[in-house]
XYZ file of C-alpha atoms in Angstrom:
447
model
C -27.036 110.852 21.475
C -28.655 110.558 25.015
C -27.397 107.452 26.685
C -29.690 106.008 29.355
C -29.530 103.059 31.680
C -32.795 101.460 32.867
C -32.156 99.115 35.793
C -34.828 96.405 35.671
C -36.310 94.609 32.686
C -39.853 94.023 33.988
C -42.961 95.904 32.840
C -41.904 99.295 34.400
C -38.358 99.116 32.947
C -39.620 98.145 29.456
C -42.371 100.653 29.447
C -39.861 103.226 30.459
C -37.443 102.256 27.590
C -40.255 102.201 25.183
C -41.325 105.813 25.951
C -37.813 106.995 25.780
C -36.968 105.692 22.295
C -40.603 106.585 21.044
C -40.257 110.289 22.211
C -36.421 110.944 21.802
C -35.008 110.063 18.393
C -31.566 110.237 19.783
C -32.011 107.994 22.838
C -29.923 104.860 23.245
C -31.297 102.851 26.173
C -29.475 100.042 27.852
C -31.915 97.861 29.894
C -29.849 96.230 32.758
C -31.001 93.322 34.769
C -29.181 91.333 37.631
C -30.699 88.123 36.008
C -29.698 86.871 32.554
C -33.348 86.666 31.682
C -35.598 89.578 30.857
C -39.284 90.396 31.822
C -39.033 90.563 35.644
C -42.174 89.478 37.401
C -43.995 88.539 34.104
C -41.435 85.641 33.885
C -40.994 85.072 37.559
C -44.224 86.238 39.275
C -47.130 85.198 36.922
C -48.304 81.688 37.673
C -47.434 79.278 34.839
C -51.091 78.397 34.234
C -51.812 81.973 33.364
C -50.749 81.826 29.717
C -52.748 84.884 28.744
C -50.917 87.148 31.178
C -47.598 85.631 30.491
C -48.194 86.374 26.735
C -47.312 90.092 27.796
C -43.721 88.903 27.265
C -44.359 89.299 23.443
C -45.010 93.016 24.125
C -41.916 93.415 26.313
C -39.956 91.493 23.637
C -40.746 94.168 20.987
C -39.356 96.869 23.284
C -36.064 94.970 24.035
C -35.639 94.110 20.299
C -35.868 97.835 19.273
C -32.776 99.021 17.405
C -31.923 101.506 19.974
C -32.555 99.315 22.947
C -30.073 96.741 24.345
C -30.776 94.098 26.953
C -27.752 93.541 29.186
C -28.467 90.714 31.706
C -26.396 89.486 34.462
C -25.375 92.943 35.464
C -26.016 93.485 39.236
C -26.185 97.058 40.407
C -25.014 97.952 43.968
C -22.371 96.456 46.272
C -21.985 93.111 44.560
C -21.880 94.650 41.024
C -21.741 98.125 39.574
C -21.829 100.759 42.283
C -24.704 103.309 41.737
C -22.042 106.115 41.480
C -20.116 104.410 38.856
C -23.278 103.658 36.740
C -24.131 107.250 36.890
C -20.781 108.119 35.306
C -21.419 105.734 32.413
C -24.756 107.247 31.349
C -26.298 110.584 30.994
C -29.258 109.254 33.117
C -30.109 106.196 35.099
C -33.768 105.110 35.704
C -34.197 102.630 38.542
C -37.136 100.204 38.080
C -36.070 97.521 40.588
C -39.595 96.844 41.986
C -40.265 95.661 45.741
C -38.031 92.716 46.281
C -39.128 91.317 49.685
C -42.255 90.472 51.558
C -44.057 92.268 54.416
C -43.719 90.054 57.508
C -46.529 89.101 59.975
C -44.391 89.895 62.977
C -45.726 87.024 65.197
C -44.237 84.254 67.185
C -43.272 81.107 65.057
C -43.170 82.931 61.804
C -39.663 81.465 61.058
C -40.599 77.848 61.914
C -39.637 75.244 59.274
C -42.775 74.885 56.916
C -43.514 78.741 57.151
C -42.673 80.453 53.961
C -43.466 83.682 52.166
C -45.748 83.441 49.177
C -42.993 85.038 47.067
C -40.657 82.215 47.925
C -43.164 79.480 46.870
C -43.910 81.478 43.557
C -40.146 81.852 42.870
C -39.827 77.982 43.259
C -42.562 77.201 40.778
C -41.563 79.758 38.479
C -37.831 78.811 38.316
C -36.326 81.770 39.725
C -32.504 80.991 40.096
C -32.458 82.304 43.589
C -35.353 80.129 44.829
C -35.117 77.610 47.389
C -34.671 74.166 45.620
C -37.484 72.238 47.374
C -38.959 71.363 50.659
C -42.142 73.288 50.515
C -44.429 70.309 50.466
C -42.498 67.969 52.634
C -44.741 66.255 55.017
C -47.651 68.616 54.391
C -51.320 67.420 54.406
C -52.803 70.747 55.048
C -51.806 74.312 54.085
C -52.778 77.800 55.272
C -52.448 80.797 52.938
C -52.477 83.909 54.932
C -53.894 86.783 52.728
C -56.804 87.315 50.351
C -55.155 88.992 47.312
C -54.400 87.770 43.822
C -51.037 86.255 44.929
C -52.817 84.363 47.800
C -55.324 83.007 45.135
C -52.367 81.986 42.819
C -50.598 79.875 45.284
C -53.835 78.341 46.632
C -54.747 77.383 43.014
C -51.232 76.079 42.420
C -51.446 73.781 45.415
C -54.687 72.264 44.166
C -53.661 72.025 40.428
C -53.000 68.582 39.052
C -50.276 67.182 36.777
C -52.678 67.273 33.670
C -53.138 71.007 34.032
C -49.640 71.956 34.860
C -47.605 69.620 32.523
C -48.248 71.730 29.491
C -46.952 74.937 31.111
C -43.361 76.063 31.547
C -43.131 75.084 35.323
C -39.770 73.542 36.182
C -39.765 69.874 36.130
C -38.828 69.422 39.766
C -41.779 71.599 40.861
C -44.115 69.741 38.641
C -42.957 66.380 40.134
C -43.245 67.646 43.648
C -46.713 69.084 43.151
C -47.832 65.962 41.523
C -46.651 63.885 44.546
C -48.093 66.405 47.090
C -50.322 65.142 49.877
C -51.847 68.501 50.546
C -55.627 68.142 50.447
C -56.907 70.832 52.688
C -56.082 74.483 51.798
C -57.412 77.481 53.950
C -56.982 80.889 52.500
C -57.521 83.423 55.365
C -58.057 87.120 55.657
C -58.385 89.238 58.778
C -61.191 91.400 57.461
C -64.529 90.646 55.789
C -65.323 89.202 52.359
C -66.400 92.640 51.069
C -62.827 93.935 51.715
C -60.847 91.086 50.005
C -58.296 92.271 47.463
C -58.449 89.486 44.900
C -60.197 90.105 41.575
C -63.363 88.295 40.658
C -61.629 86.732 37.643
C -58.911 85.229 39.871
C -61.510 84.187 42.512
C -63.785 82.309 40.068
C -60.843 80.272 38.737
C -60.812 78.391 42.046
C -64.304 77.141 41.373
C -63.088 75.614 37.889
C -60.353 73.476 39.366
C -60.979 69.716 38.654
C -61.652 67.430 41.789
C -61.667 70.481 43.991
C -64.425 71.753 46.313
C -64.517 75.363 47.389
C -66.143 76.156 50.771
C -67.146 79.380 52.325
C -68.658 79.600 55.932
C -72.098 81.481 55.633
C -71.529 82.604 59.261
C -68.538 84.504 58.345
C -70.364 86.160 55.357
C -73.136 87.151 57.825
C -70.484 88.961 59.989
C -69.819 91.389 57.232
C -72.528 94.105 57.090
C -71.885 94.847 53.459
C -72.666 91.290 52.410
C -76.270 91.834 53.528
C -76.696 94.369 50.688
C -73.902 93.878 48.132
C -75.648 96.146 45.719
C -74.113 99.149 47.608
C -70.659 98.064 47.014
C -68.305 99.051 44.145
C -68.741 96.683 41.374
C -65.566 94.607 41.744
C -66.432 93.924 45.480
C -69.998 93.294 44.756
C -68.944 90.624 42.269
C -66.555 88.974 44.698
C -69.443 88.752 47.214
C -71.866 87.279 44.847
C -69.256 84.582 44.032
C -68.586 83.808 47.713
C -72.453 83.652 48.440
C -72.875 81.070 45.713
C -70.144 78.854 47.131
C -71.534 79.301 50.807
C -74.967 78.101 49.424
C -73.412 75.103 47.504
C -73.849 71.642 49.198
C -70.704 69.935 50.265
C -69.239 67.146 48.012
C -66.413 64.725 47.834
C -63.263 65.940 46.213
C -59.543 65.280 46.235
C -58.862 68.918 47.306
C -60.853 71.230 49.599
C -60.221 75.037 49.594
C -61.696 76.929 52.503
C -62.039 80.648 52.087
C -61.952 82.134 55.787
C -62.598 85.787 56.917
C -62.376 87.766 60.195
C -59.392 85.800 61.362
C -56.082 87.492 62.378
C -52.966 85.385 62.773
C -51.420 85.773 66.255
C -48.896 82.688 66.322
C -47.560 79.814 64.316
C -47.679 76.817 66.589
C -44.716 74.254 66.494
C -45.302 70.529 66.295
C -42.273 68.094 66.021
C -39.880 71.004 65.193
C -41.815 72.598 62.393
C -45.033 74.422 61.962
C -48.214 72.484 62.800
C -50.926 75.095 63.175
C -51.842 78.635 62.939
C -53.504 80.354 65.874
C -56.012 83.001 64.732
C -57.916 85.543 66.808
C -61.460 86.027 65.648
C -61.924 89.729 64.574
C -65.074 91.644 64.091
C -65.922 94.926 62.234
C -65.021 98.012 64.174
C -67.525 100.310 62.329
C -64.875 102.375 60.819
C -63.754 100.102 57.907
C -61.369 98.137 60.085
C -61.580 95.233 62.441
C -61.136 94.670 66.287
C -59.957 91.656 68.246
C -62.617 89.590 70.093
C -60.396 87.637 72.462
C -61.680 84.426 70.816
C -59.093 82.088 69.092
C -59.027 79.215 66.769
C -56.304 76.968 65.774
C -56.175 75.804 62.209
C -53.950 72.794 61.357
C -51.134 73.389 58.765
C -47.908 71.766 57.998
C -47.385 74.467 55.320
C -47.975 78.220 55.768
C -47.718 80.660 52.906
C -47.724 84.354 53.981
C -49.064 86.647 51.370
C -49.603 89.993 53.081
C -47.870 92.322 50.553
C -44.550 93.258 49.021
C -41.970 95.960 50.345
C -39.088 97.696 48.594
C -35.642 97.189 49.817
C -32.751 99.927 49.918
C -30.290 99.979 47.028
C -26.870 101.058 48.202
C -26.068 104.489 46.946
C -29.698 105.522 46.487
C -31.798 107.414 49.090
C -34.611 105.277 50.674
C -37.639 106.050 52.718
C -38.077 103.070 55.091
C -41.581 104.233 55.991
C -42.869 103.662 52.512
C -40.227 101.260 51.108
C -39.765 103.606 48.311
C -37.094 105.943 46.847
C -37.996 109.643 47.505
C -38.819 111.370 44.252
C -40.697 114.197 42.521
C -42.484 113.142 39.433
C -39.895 110.294 39.031
C -36.884 112.480 39.715
C -34.835 111.134 42.565
C -34.530 113.353 45.497
C -31.405 113.457 47.783
C -31.912 115.392 50.989
C -35.068 116.929 49.385
C -33.222 118.222 46.440
C -33.456 116.729 42.900
C -30.407 114.435 41.928
C -29.546 115.318 38.314
C -29.701 112.278 36.020
C -31.249 109.867 38.548
C -34.903 108.586 38.183
C -37.284 105.926 39.408
C -40.396 104.151 37.952
C -42.542 101.204 39.119
C -43.032 99.863 42.674
C -39.739 101.451 43.958
C -41.296 104.701 42.904
C -44.788 104.321 44.083
C -44.866 101.367 46.275
C -46.349 97.737 45.513
C -49.713 98.875 44.079
C -51.813 98.404 40.989
C -51.669 95.790 38.218
C -49.043 95.318 35.488
C -50.860 98.070 33.360
C -50.527 100.751 36.098
C -46.816 100.781 35.225
C -47.585 102.543 31.864
C -48.672 105.898 33.333
C -46.133 105.500 36.059
C -43.410 105.132 33.445
C -44.867 107.846 31.339
C -44.497 110.359 34.082
C -40.806 109.469 34.575
C -40.082 109.599 30.942
C -41.576 113.107 30.720
C -39.482 114.320 33.633
C -36.287 112.827 32.124
C -36.910 114.284 28.641
C -37.439 117.603 30.151
C -34.101 117.486 31.596
C -32.501 115.926 28.489
C -30.852 119.069 27.162
C -28.889 119.616 30.389
C -28.094 115.990 30.816
C -26.583 115.449 27.342
C -23.939 117.976 28.011
C -22.185 115.687 30.374
C -19.442 113.570 29.033
C -19.988 109.860 29.151
C -18.155 106.865 27.522
C -18.783 105.917 23.979
C -19.406 102.217 24.976
C -20.593 101.556 28.612
C -20.135 97.783 28.132
C -16.331 98.233 27.723
C -16.372 99.840 31.287
C -18.498 97.033 32.677
C -16.214 94.377 31.283
C -13.219 96.185 32.754
C -15.029 95.994 36.055
C -15.320 92.194 35.691
C -18.969 92.029 34.497
C -19.663 90.283 31.194
C -23.256 91.157 30.334
C -25.532 88.531 28.767
C -26.729 90.140 25.507
C -30.006 89.488 23.597
C -28.251 86.652 21.805
C -27.441 84.995 25.002
C -31.164 85.323 26.157
C -32.281 83.720 22.877
C -29.918 80.856 23.678
C -31.576 80.292 27.012
C -34.974 80.097 25.218
C -33.666 77.489 22.777
C -32.225 75.598 25.642
C -35.519 75.557 27.533
C -37.419 74.496 24.456
C -35.025 71.594 23.939
C -35.428 70.582 27.569
C -39.129 70.469 27.131
C -38.801 68.226 24.150
C -36.504 65.883 26.098
C -39.180 65.643 28.829
C -41.976 65.227 26.467
C -43.547 68.651 27.403
C -43.534 72.037 25.938
C -41.016 74.734 26.832
C -39.651 73.999 30.471
C -37.778 76.632 32.336
C -34.173 76.285 33.331
C -34.235 76.542 37.222
C -30.792 77.582 38.383
C -27.946 79.965 37.733
C -25.507 77.392 36.280
C -27.777 75.954 33.608
C -29.015 79.567 32.655
C -25.430 80.937 32.339
C -24.268 77.692 30.453
C -27.074 78.126 27.929
C -26.362 81.951 27.675
C -22.683 81.331 26.895
C -23.440 78.818 24.378
C -25.251 81.552 22.462
C -22.580 84.178 22.848
C -22.541 87.099 25.194
């Protein structure tokens, strides 16, 4: 038997586990996660109103229910849990699929003012991540600025404009639903430092903004005109061409009265968050212009945009895991085809997949070929790895170290508790939002 630990139960971890058991008849895979719940960003990063994407959980579930795969939740790896060196002694191989756990920062004055948050913090709140801030995002806010023009920026912009009727049928935690229902935010600006033709959102996500009830989407035609590519979008790659076409339609649509107004802004670079009454009150932007080489240059002209809520969505970044090598320049673990490199040499039995391997790029499906490469490397090494002695039952060693994993039955108990909570609130399934309620539910189902 080949015993393998996969650290992380998101798409990259599940695709890795799937490849291992499909291609090696003797592989036994334990999928470890710090949280008591599986699925990673599919559970805690996909917006609650995106039911089709969230249905990917069914695919991941089939992997975790395979007879040679075990889910072991509530197992932190690192200084506060199982040290990397000890984990390596319990398994023939360990694959780290730990993602990119933090946000890139703007590096500007005022970034840490009250009312300024990373988009990930906001997403974690409305997705019921147990580590999320409990509340306070919308307190006193009438206008919001979202910095960034990728799909996460579109998600948080859309959620700010969603109404109770659209969100109540989802699994959004009840406190977040209540806060969003009471929100006074009516003006939302989503701002990018480059032009419309270089925005990173997908057309499908972008178009959703135009379908929101009682919401007007505005685009400044002067900012479209600043982008040379917008004059002849036919020369752009198809995804960017479609984006420009949608934006041009909105720029030509007459203004109307609506409860929410979303402004898509371009060629504005944030330079400072301005305080008012002890919290953020506005964002100062410098107007940029195309530099002729695909980038932008500053113009020395500035514009202040009012905002009592600022959500920064400028990308993710991997963080070091104590005991593993780390390249701070790329935010990834050095590797060769998924094999971890220590001081330039392959570390036997240690592998990576997902964002911690390649950086925060691609969509969920990009994790399949990434995991496939890592699985191929591991299985090529399998004969040598299997010769090392490992414990018959790793869970025994985990419990001896004071860690009592949440097994699949515990996760199913959490699912039942969330369904029961929804019934009690007159809704569908509603996520449990904190560690205590999750662990109490898991213990009720057995661990």
